[in-house]
């Protein structure tokens, strides 16, 4: 063990030295910028709708979510109660046991408790742990930063479009998580390997599209590895370090990055089981802390709530709000790697694939809760606080942005980014709230990195094999990028990696459309097993 740590440290020393030299950052930025711009240009290629440029990837996500909602007869709303019951374990007895007659059973055909555990029950985490692991990747800095910019760009009415996107995304999550469990693989050591790489390859082979499936699976694996290093790692570390430096007046984020890398290493070495154990504690805590603070502010300003709701509704359908709701909320949110619910990206199905179940649809239904919590609840709380405090304190004018999409604050003329704007809004209501916000940002960033490390390593092992060398090499690279992200500003590298996250949409959504009949069969099988029609 000591030799392993010494080897890792020896490999990291030269990289850590480079991470401190900003001139290296500038050189990388200059050389990488044209390449990043070219990739982003392809992934975010726009088409004109009603005179406005909308990236085709956003159209694919929204159209897919709407189609799945209709195809599954609004399962996102209809099965919400089932989803919460499944998450808290109500159906585990049915899900984890068969009703086959056990040898020597004195009451054959009787109580399920006397039956053997079903052979099909495999997995490493519970429904709740899988959900929190997936949520930890989506509930993050975008809930704080992305919402602020979206509201500033599109006005209060953008909130309506944000909520709609959340509800539609629930249907997409149901489809991809169900497929993630259905086509997962179990290693000799009991570890689970799942996600789009597997359901694209195996599922499309069943439809006599094996060649297409292999190509799409390979593409997705490459994209998820790139995305894990950028939007799922460097951006998170960079923003957490920026908030930390702002609070304590520090110049360098290098030490912060080293500490963050050590904490991440302690967790990810244990794999999805350890990640699930940590996220089931961290995600509820940070969610309750952040939403709780928002509710306190709303409660302190109840007299302003009617006006805020009026602005949200009145502004929901004007041109500027539509631009903010779709472009601001969806682009800023999705691209910032956390504000989005990642429905259609396919990444969350990797975490959900590790659940202990024999009914794939059970986890698909549980997964549908993700966009509801992430977008409908937490992001809406951020939006309400910003709108209410802007009414009360006149912090900024909507759509009053500089060229870099930073908000120009009234009175001071300061140019603030998303995290700063949210901090100002909360500070206006609760003095020195920025301290708690810093804690929230660090926790959000930390939990996002945990889950994205798991997503990335699954893609890495799909490409390079499931041995120890592949495992260790990926984790070393991931920890290195935590430090680089915290101590530098490689904007083009991060933009490139974010583009790779959105590139995951194209192979994934193709697979979802082709395999959705399989999901319908699994859904009906699970609902029949739990007696859903009888419950109704």
Coordinates of N, CA and C in Angstrom, one line a residue, residues 197-355:
X197 N -23.1 2.8 -22.5 CA -22.2 2.0 -23.3 C -22.7 0.6 -23.5
X198 N -23.4 0.1 -22.4 CA -23.9 -1.3 -22.4 C -25.2 -1.4 -23.1
X199 N -26.2 -0.5 -22.8 CA -27.5 -0.7 -23.4 C -27.4 -0.3 -24.9
X200 N -26.5 0.5 -25.3 CA -26.4 0.8 -26.8 C -25.8 -0.4 -27.5
X201 N -24.8 -1.0 -26.9 CA -24.2 -2.2 -27.6 C -25.1 -3.4 -27.5
X202 N -25.6 -3.8 -26.4 CA -26.3 -5.0 -26.2 C -27.8 -4.8 -26.7
X203 N -28.4 -3.7 -26.4 CA -29.8 -3.5 -26.7 C -30.0 -3.4 -28.2
X204 N -29.1 -2.7 -28.9 CA -29.2 -2.5 -30.3 C -28.8 -3.8 -31.1
X205 N -28.0 -4.6 -30.4 CA -27.7 -5.9 -31.0 C -28.9 -6.8 -31.1
X206 N -29.8 -6.7 -30.1 CA -31.0 -7.5 -30.1 C -31.9 -7.1 -31.2
X207 N -31.8 -5.8 -31.7 CA -32.6 -5.3 -32.8 C -31.9 -5.4 -34.1
X208 N -30.9 -6.3 -34.1 CA -30.1 -6.5 -35.4 C -29.4 -5.3 -35.8
X209 N -29.0 -4.4 -34.9 CA -28.2 -3.2 -35.2 C -26.9 -3.2 -34.4
X210 N -26.3 -4.4 -34.4 CA -25.1 -4.5 -33.6 C -24.0 -3.6 -33.9
X211 N -23.8 -3.4 -35.3 CA -22.7 -2.5 -35.7 C -22.9 -1.0 -35.2
X212 N -24.1 -0.6 -35.4 CA -24.5 0.8 -34.9 C -24.3 0.9 -33.4
X213 N -24.7 -0.1 -32.7 CA -24.6 -0.1 -31.3 C -23.2 0.0 -30.8
X214 N -22.3 -0.7 -31.4 CA -20.9 -0.7 -31.0 C -20.3 0.7 -31.2
X215 N -20.6 1.3 -32.4 CA -20.1 2.7 -32.7 C -20.6 3.7 -31.7
X216 N -21.9 3.6 -31.4 CA -22.5 4.6 -30.5 C -22.0 4.4 -29.1
X217 N -21.8 3.1 -28.7 CA -21.3 2.9 -27.4 C -19.9 3.4 -27.2
X218 N -19.0 3.2 -28.2 CA -17.7 3.7 -28.2 C -17.7 5.2 -28.1
X219 N -18.5 5.9 -28.9 CA -18.6 7.3 -28.9 C -19.0 7.8 -27.5
X220 N -20.0 7.2 -26.9 CA -20.4 7.6 -25.6 C -19.3 7.5 -24.5
X221 N -18.6 6.4 -24.6 CA -17.6 6.1 -23.6 C -16.5 7.2 -23.7
X222 N -16.1 7.6 -24.9 CA -15.1 8.6 -25.1 C -15.6 9.9 -24.5
X223 N -16.9 10.3 -24.8 CA -17.4 11.5 -24.4 C -17.6 11.6 -22.9
X224 N -18.0 10.5 -22.2 CA -18.2 10.5 -20.8 C -16.8 10.7 -20.0
X225 N -15.8 10.1 -20.6 CA -14.4 10.2 -20.0 C -14.0 11.7 -20.1
X226 N -14.2 12.3 -21.3 CA -13.8 13.7 -21.4 C -14.6 14.6 -20.5
X227 N -15.9 14.4 -20.5 CA -16.8 15.2 -19.6 C -16.5 15.1 -18.2
X228 N -16.0 13.9 -17.7 CA -15.7 13.7 -16.3 C -14.5 14.5 -15.9
X229 N -13.6 14.7 -16.8 CA -12.4 15.5 -16.5 C -12.7 17.0 -16.5
X230 N -13.7 17.4 -17.3 CA -13.9 18.8 -17.4 C -15.1 19.3 -16.6
X231 N -16.3 19.2 -17.1 CA -17.5 19.7 -16.4 C -17.7 19.0 -15.1
X232 N -17.4 17.7 -15.0 CA -17.6 17.0 -13.8 C -16.5 17.0 -12.8
X233 N -15.4 17.8 -13.1 CA -14.3 17.8 -12.3 C -13.6 19.2 -12.2
X234 N -13.0 19.6 -13.3 CA -12.2 20.8 -13.3 C -13.1 22.1 -13.0
X235 N -14.3 22.1 -13.6 CA -15.2 23.2 -13.4 C -15.6 23.3 -12.0
X236 N -16.0 22.1 -11.4 CA -16.4 22.1 -10.0 C -15.3 22.5 -9.1
X237 N -14.1 22.0 -9.3 CA -13.0 22.4 -8.4 C -12.7 23.9 -8.6
X238 N -12.8 24.4 -9.8 CA -12.5 25.8 -10.1 C -13.4 26.7 -9.4
X239 N -14.7 26.4 -9.5 CA -15.7 27.3 -8.9 C -15.7 27.2 -7.4
X240 N -15.5 26.0 -6.8 CA -15.4 25.9 -5.4 C -14.2 26.7 -4.8
X241 N -13.1 26.6 -5.5 CA -11.9 27.3 -5.1 C -12.1 28.8 -5.2
X242 N -12.8 29.2 -6.3 CA -13.0 30.7 -6.4 C -13.9 31.2 -5.3
X243 N -14.9 30.5 -4.9 CA -15.7 31.0 -3.8 C -14.9 30.9 -2.5
X244 N -14.1 29.9 -2.3 CA -13.3 29.8 -1.1 C -12.3 31.0 -1.0
X245 N -11.6 31.3 -2.2 CA -10.7 32.3 -2.2 C -11.3 33.7 -2.0
X246 N -12.5 33.9 -2.5 CA -13.3 35.1 -2.3 C -13.6 35.4 -0.9
X247 N -14.0 34.3 -0.2 CA -14.4 34.4 1.2 C -13.2 34.7 2.1
X248 N -12.0 34.1 1.8 CA -10.9 34.2 2.7 C -9.8 35.1 2.1
X249 N -10.0 35.7 1.0 CA -9.1 36.6 0.4 C -7.7 36.0 0.0
X250 N -7.8 34.8 -0.5 CA -6.6 34.1 -0.9 C -6.3 34.3 -2.4
X251 N -5.0 34.2 -2.8 CA -4.6 34.4 -4.2 C -4.6 33.1 -5.0
X252 N -4.2 32.0 -4.3 CA -4.1 30.8 -5.1 C -5.0 29.7 -4.5
X253 N -5.5 28.9 -5.5 CA -6.4 27.8 -5.1 C -5.6 26.4 -5.1
X254 N -4.3 26.5 -5.2 CA -3.5 25.2 -5.3 C -3.7 24.4 -4.0
X255 N -3.5 25.0 -2.9 CA -3.6 24.2 -1.6 C -5.0 23.7 -1.4
X256 N -6.0 24.5 -1.8 CA -7.4 24.1 -1.7 C -7.6 22.8 -2.6
X257 N -7.0 22.9 -3.8 CA -7.2 21.8 -4.8 C -6.5 20.5 -4.3
X258 N -5.4 20.6 -3.6 CA -4.7 19.4 -3.0 C -5.6 18.8 -1.9
X259 N -6.1 19.7 -1.1 CA -7.0 19.1 0.0 C -8.2 18.5 -0.6
X260 N -8.9 19.1 -1.6 CA -10.1 18.6 -2.2 C -9.7 17.3 -2.9
X261 N -8.6 17.2 -3.5 CA -8.2 15.9 -4.2 C -8.0 14.8 -3.2
X262 N -7.4 15.1 -2.0 CA -7.3 14.1 -1.0 C -8.6 13.6 -0.5
X263 N -9.5 14.5 -0.3 CA -10.9 14.1 0.2 C -11.6 13.3 -0.9
X264 N -11.5 13.7 -2.1 CA -12.1 12.9 -3.2 C -11.5 11.5 -3.3
X265 N -10.2 11.4 -3.2 CA -9.5 10.2 -3.3 C -9.9 9.2 -2.2
X266 N -10.1 9.7 -1.0 CA -10.6 8.8 0.1 C -11.9 8.1 -0.2
X267 N -12.8 8.8 -0.9 CA -14.1 8.3 -1.2 C -14.0 7.4 -2.5
X268 N -13.4 7.9 -3.6 CA -13.5 7.2 -4.8 C -12.7 5.9 -4.9
X269 N -11.8 5.7 -4.0 CA -11.0 4.5 -3.9 C -12.0 3.3 -3.5
X270 N -13.0 3.6 -2.8 CA -14.0 2.6 -2.4 C -15.0 2.3 -3.4
X271 N -15.0 3.0 -4.6 CA -16.0 2.6 -5.6 C -17.4 3.1 -5.3
X272 N -18.4 2.6 -6.1 CA -19.8 3.1 -6.0 C -20.4 2.8 -4.6
X273 N -20.0 1.8 -3.9 CA -20.5 1.5 -2.6 C -20.1 2.7 -1.6
X274 N -18.9 3.1 -1.6 CA -18.4 4.2 -0.8 C -19.1 5.5 -1.2
X275 N -19.1 5.7 -2.5 CA -19.8 6.9 -3.1 C -21.2 7.0 -2.6
X276 N -21.9 5.8 -2.7 CA -23.3 5.8 -2.3 C -23.5 6.1 -0.8
X277 N -22.6 5.6 0.0 CA -22.7 5.8 1.4 C -22.4 7.2 1.8
X278 N -21.5 7.9 1.1 CA -21.3 9.3 1.3 C -22.4 10.2 0.8
X279 N -22.8 10.0 -0.4 CA -23.8 10.8 -1.0 C -25.2 10.7 -0.3
X280 N -25.5 9.6 0.2 CA -26.8 9.5 0.9 C -26.9 10.3 2.2
X281 N -25.7 10.7 2.6 CA -25.6 11.7 3.8 C -25.4 13.1 3.3
X282 N -24.5 13.3 2.4 CA -24.2 14.7 2.0 C -25.3 15.3 1.2
X283 N -25.9 14.6 0.2 CA -26.9 15.2 -0.7 C -28.1 15.7 0.1
X284 N -28.7 14.9 1.0 CA -29.9 15.4 1.8 C -29.5 16.6 2.6
X285 N -28.3 16.5 3.2 CA -27.8 17.6 4.1 C -27.7 18.9 3.4
X286 N -27.0 18.9 2.2 CA -26.8 20.1 1.5 C -28.1 20.6 0.9
X287 N -28.9 19.7 0.4 CA -30.2 20.1 -0.1 C -31.1 20.8 0.9
X288 N -31.2 20.2 2.1 CA -32.0 20.7 3.2 C -31.4 22.1 3.6
X289 N -30.1 22.2 3.7 CA -29.5 23.4 4.1 C -29.8 24.6 3.2
X290 N -29.6 24.3 1.9 CA -29.8 25.3 0.9 C -31.3 25.7 0.7
X291 N -32.2 24.7 0.6 CA -33.6 24.9 0.4 C -34.1 25.5 1.7
X292 N -33.6 25.1 2.9 CA -34.1 25.7 4.1 C -33.8 27.2 4.2
X293 N -32.6 27.6 3.8 CA -32.2 29.0 3.8 C -33.1 29.8 2.9
X294 N -33.4 29.2 1.7 CA -34.3 29.8 0.7 C -35.7 30.0 1.3
X295 N -36.2 29.0 2.0 CA -37.5 29.1 2.6 C -37.6 30.1 3.7
X296 N -36.5 30.2 4.5 CA -36.4 31.3 5.5 C -36.5 32.7 4.9
X297 N -35.8 32.9 3.8 CA -35.8 34.2 3.1 C -37.2 34.5 2.5
X298 N -37.8 33.4 1.9 CA -39.2 33.6 1.4 C -40.1 33.9 2.5
X299 N -40.0 33.2 3.7 CA -40.8 33.5 4.8 C -40.7 34.9 5.4
X300 N -39.4 35.4 5.3 CA -39.1 36.8 5.8 C -39.7 37.8 4.9
X301 N -40.0 37.4 3.7 CA -40.5 38.4 2.7 C -41.9 38.0 2.1
X302 N -42.7 37.4 2.9 CA -44.0 36.9 2.4 C -44.8 38.0 1.7
X303 N -44.7 39.2 2.1 CA -45.4 40.3 1.5 C -45.0 40.5 0.0
X304 N -43.8 40.1 -0.3 CA -43.3 40.3 -1.7 C -43.6 39.1 -2.6
X305 N -44.0 38.0 -2.0 CA -44.2 36.8 -2.8 C -45.3 36.9 -3.9
X306 N -46.5 37.6 -3.6 CA -47.5 37.8 -4.6 C -46.9 38.5 -5.8
X307 N -46.1 39.6 -5.6 CA -45.6 40.3 -6.7 C -44.6 39.5 -7.5
X308 N -43.8 38.7 -6.8 CA -42.8 37.8 -7.4 C -43.6 36.8 -8.3
X309 N -44.6 36.2 -7.8 CA -45.4 35.2 -8.6 C -46.0 35.9 -9.8
X310 N -46.5 37.1 -9.6 CA -47.1 37.8 -10.7 C -46.1 38.1 -11.8
X311 N -44.8 38.5 -11.4 CA -43.8 38.7 -12.4 C -43.4 37.4 -13.1
X312 N -43.4 36.3 -12.4 CA -43.0 35.0 -13.0 C -44.1 34.6 -14.1
X313 N -45.4 34.8 -13.7 CA -46.4 34.4 -14.6 C -46.5 35.3 -15.8
X314 N -46.5 36.6 -15.5 CA -46.6 37.6 -16.6 C -45.5 37.6 -17.6
X315 N -44.3 37.2 -17.1 CA -43.1 37.2 -17.9 C -42.8 35.9 -18.6
X316 N -43.7 34.9 -18.3 CA -43.4 33.5 -18.8 C -43.5 33.4 -20.3
X317 N -44.3 34.3 -20.9 CA -44.6 34.1 -22.4 C -44.2 35.2 -23.3
X318 N -43.4 36.2 -22.7 CA -42.9 37.2 -23.6 C -41.6 36.7 -24.3
X319 N -41.2 37.4 -25.4 CA -40.1 36.9 -26.2 C -38.8 36.7 -25.4
X320 N -38.6 37.7 -24.5 CA -37.3 37.7 -23.8 C -37.3 36.6 -22.8
X321 N -38.5 36.3 -22.2 CA -38.5 35.2 -21.2 C -38.4 33.9 -21.9
X322 N -38.9 33.7 -23.0 CA -38.8 32.5 -23.8 C -37.3 32.2 -24.1
X323 N -36.6 33.3 -24.5 CA -35.2 33.2 -24.8 C -34.5 32.8 -23.5
X324 N -34.8 33.4 -22.4 CA -34.1 33.1 -21.1 C -34.5 31.7 -20.6
X325 N -35.8 31.3 -20.8 CA -36.2 30.1 -20.3 C -35.5 28.9 -21.0
X326 N -35.5 29.0 -22.3 CA -34.9 27.9 -23.1 C -33.4 28.0 -23.3
X327 N -33.0 29.2 -23.8 CA -31.6 29.3 -23.9 C -30.9 29.5 -22.6
X328 N -31.4 30.5 -21.8 CA -30.7 30.7 -20.5 C -30.7 29.6 -19.6
X329 N -31.9 29.1 -19.3 CA -32.1 28.0 -18.4 C -31.4 26.7 -18.9
X330 N -31.8 26.3 -20.1 CA -31.3 25.0 -20.6 C -29.8 25.1 -21.0
X331 N -29.4 26.1 -21.7 CA -28.0 26.1 -22.1 C -27.1 26.4 -21.0
X332 N -27.3 27.5 -20.3 CA -26.5 27.8 -19.1 C -26.5 26.7 -18.1
X333 N -27.7 26.2 -17.8 CA -27.9 25.2 -16.9 C -27.2 23.9 -17.3
X334 N -27.6 23.4 -18.5 CA -27.0 22.1 -18.9 C -25.5 22.2 -19.1
X335 N -25.0 23.3 -19.7 CA -23.6 23.4 -20.0 C -22.8 23.6 -18.8
X336 N -23.4 24.1 -17.7 CA -22.6 24.3 -16.5 C -22.6 23.0 -15.7
X337 N -23.1 21.9 -16.2 CA -22.8 20.6 -15.7 C -23.5 20.2 -14.4
X338 N -24.5 21.1 -13.9 CA -25.1 20.7 -12.7 C -26.5 21.2 -12.6
X339 N -26.7 22.4 -13.1 CA -28.1 23.0 -13.1 C -29.0 22.1 -13.8
X340 N -28.6 21.6 -14.9 CA -29.4 20.6 -15.6 C -29.7 19.4 -14.8
X341 N -30.7 18.7 -15.2 CA -31.0 17.4 -14.6 C -30.3 16.3 -15.4
X342 N -29.6 16.6 -16.4 CA -28.8 15.7 -17.3 C -29.7 14.6 -17.9
X343 N -31.0 14.9 -18.0 CA -31.9 14.0 -18.6 C -31.7 13.9 -20.1
X344 N -31.3 12.8 -20.6 CA -31.0 12.7 -22.0 C -29.5 12.6 -22.3
X345 N -28.7 13.0 -21.3 CA -27.3 12.9 -21.4 C -26.8 11.4 -21.2
X346 N -27.5 10.7 -20.3 CA -27.3 9.3 -20.1 C -26.4 9.0 -18.9
X347 N -25.7 10.0 -18.4 CA -24.7 9.8 -17.3 C -25.3 9.2 -16.1
X348 N -26.5 9.6 -15.7 CA -27.1 9.2 -14.4 C -27.4 7.7 -14.5
X349 N -27.7 7.1 -15.7 CA -28.0 5.7 -15.8 C -26.8 4.8 -15.3
X350 N -25.6 5.4 -15.4 CA -24.5 4.6 -14.9 C -24.5 4.4 -13.4
X351 N -24.9 5.4 -12.7 CA -25.1 5.2 -11.2 C -26.3 4.4 -10.9
X352 N -27.4 4.6 -11.6 CA -28.6 3.8 -11.3 C -28.5 2.4 -11.6
X353 N -27.5 2.0 -12.6 CA -27.3 0.6 -13.0 C -26.8 -0.2 -11.8
X354 N -26.2 0.4 -10.8 CA -25.6 -0.3 -9.7 C -26.6 -0.7 -8.6
X355 N -27.9 -0.4 -8.8 CA -28.9 -0.7 -7.7 C -29.1 -2.2 -7.5

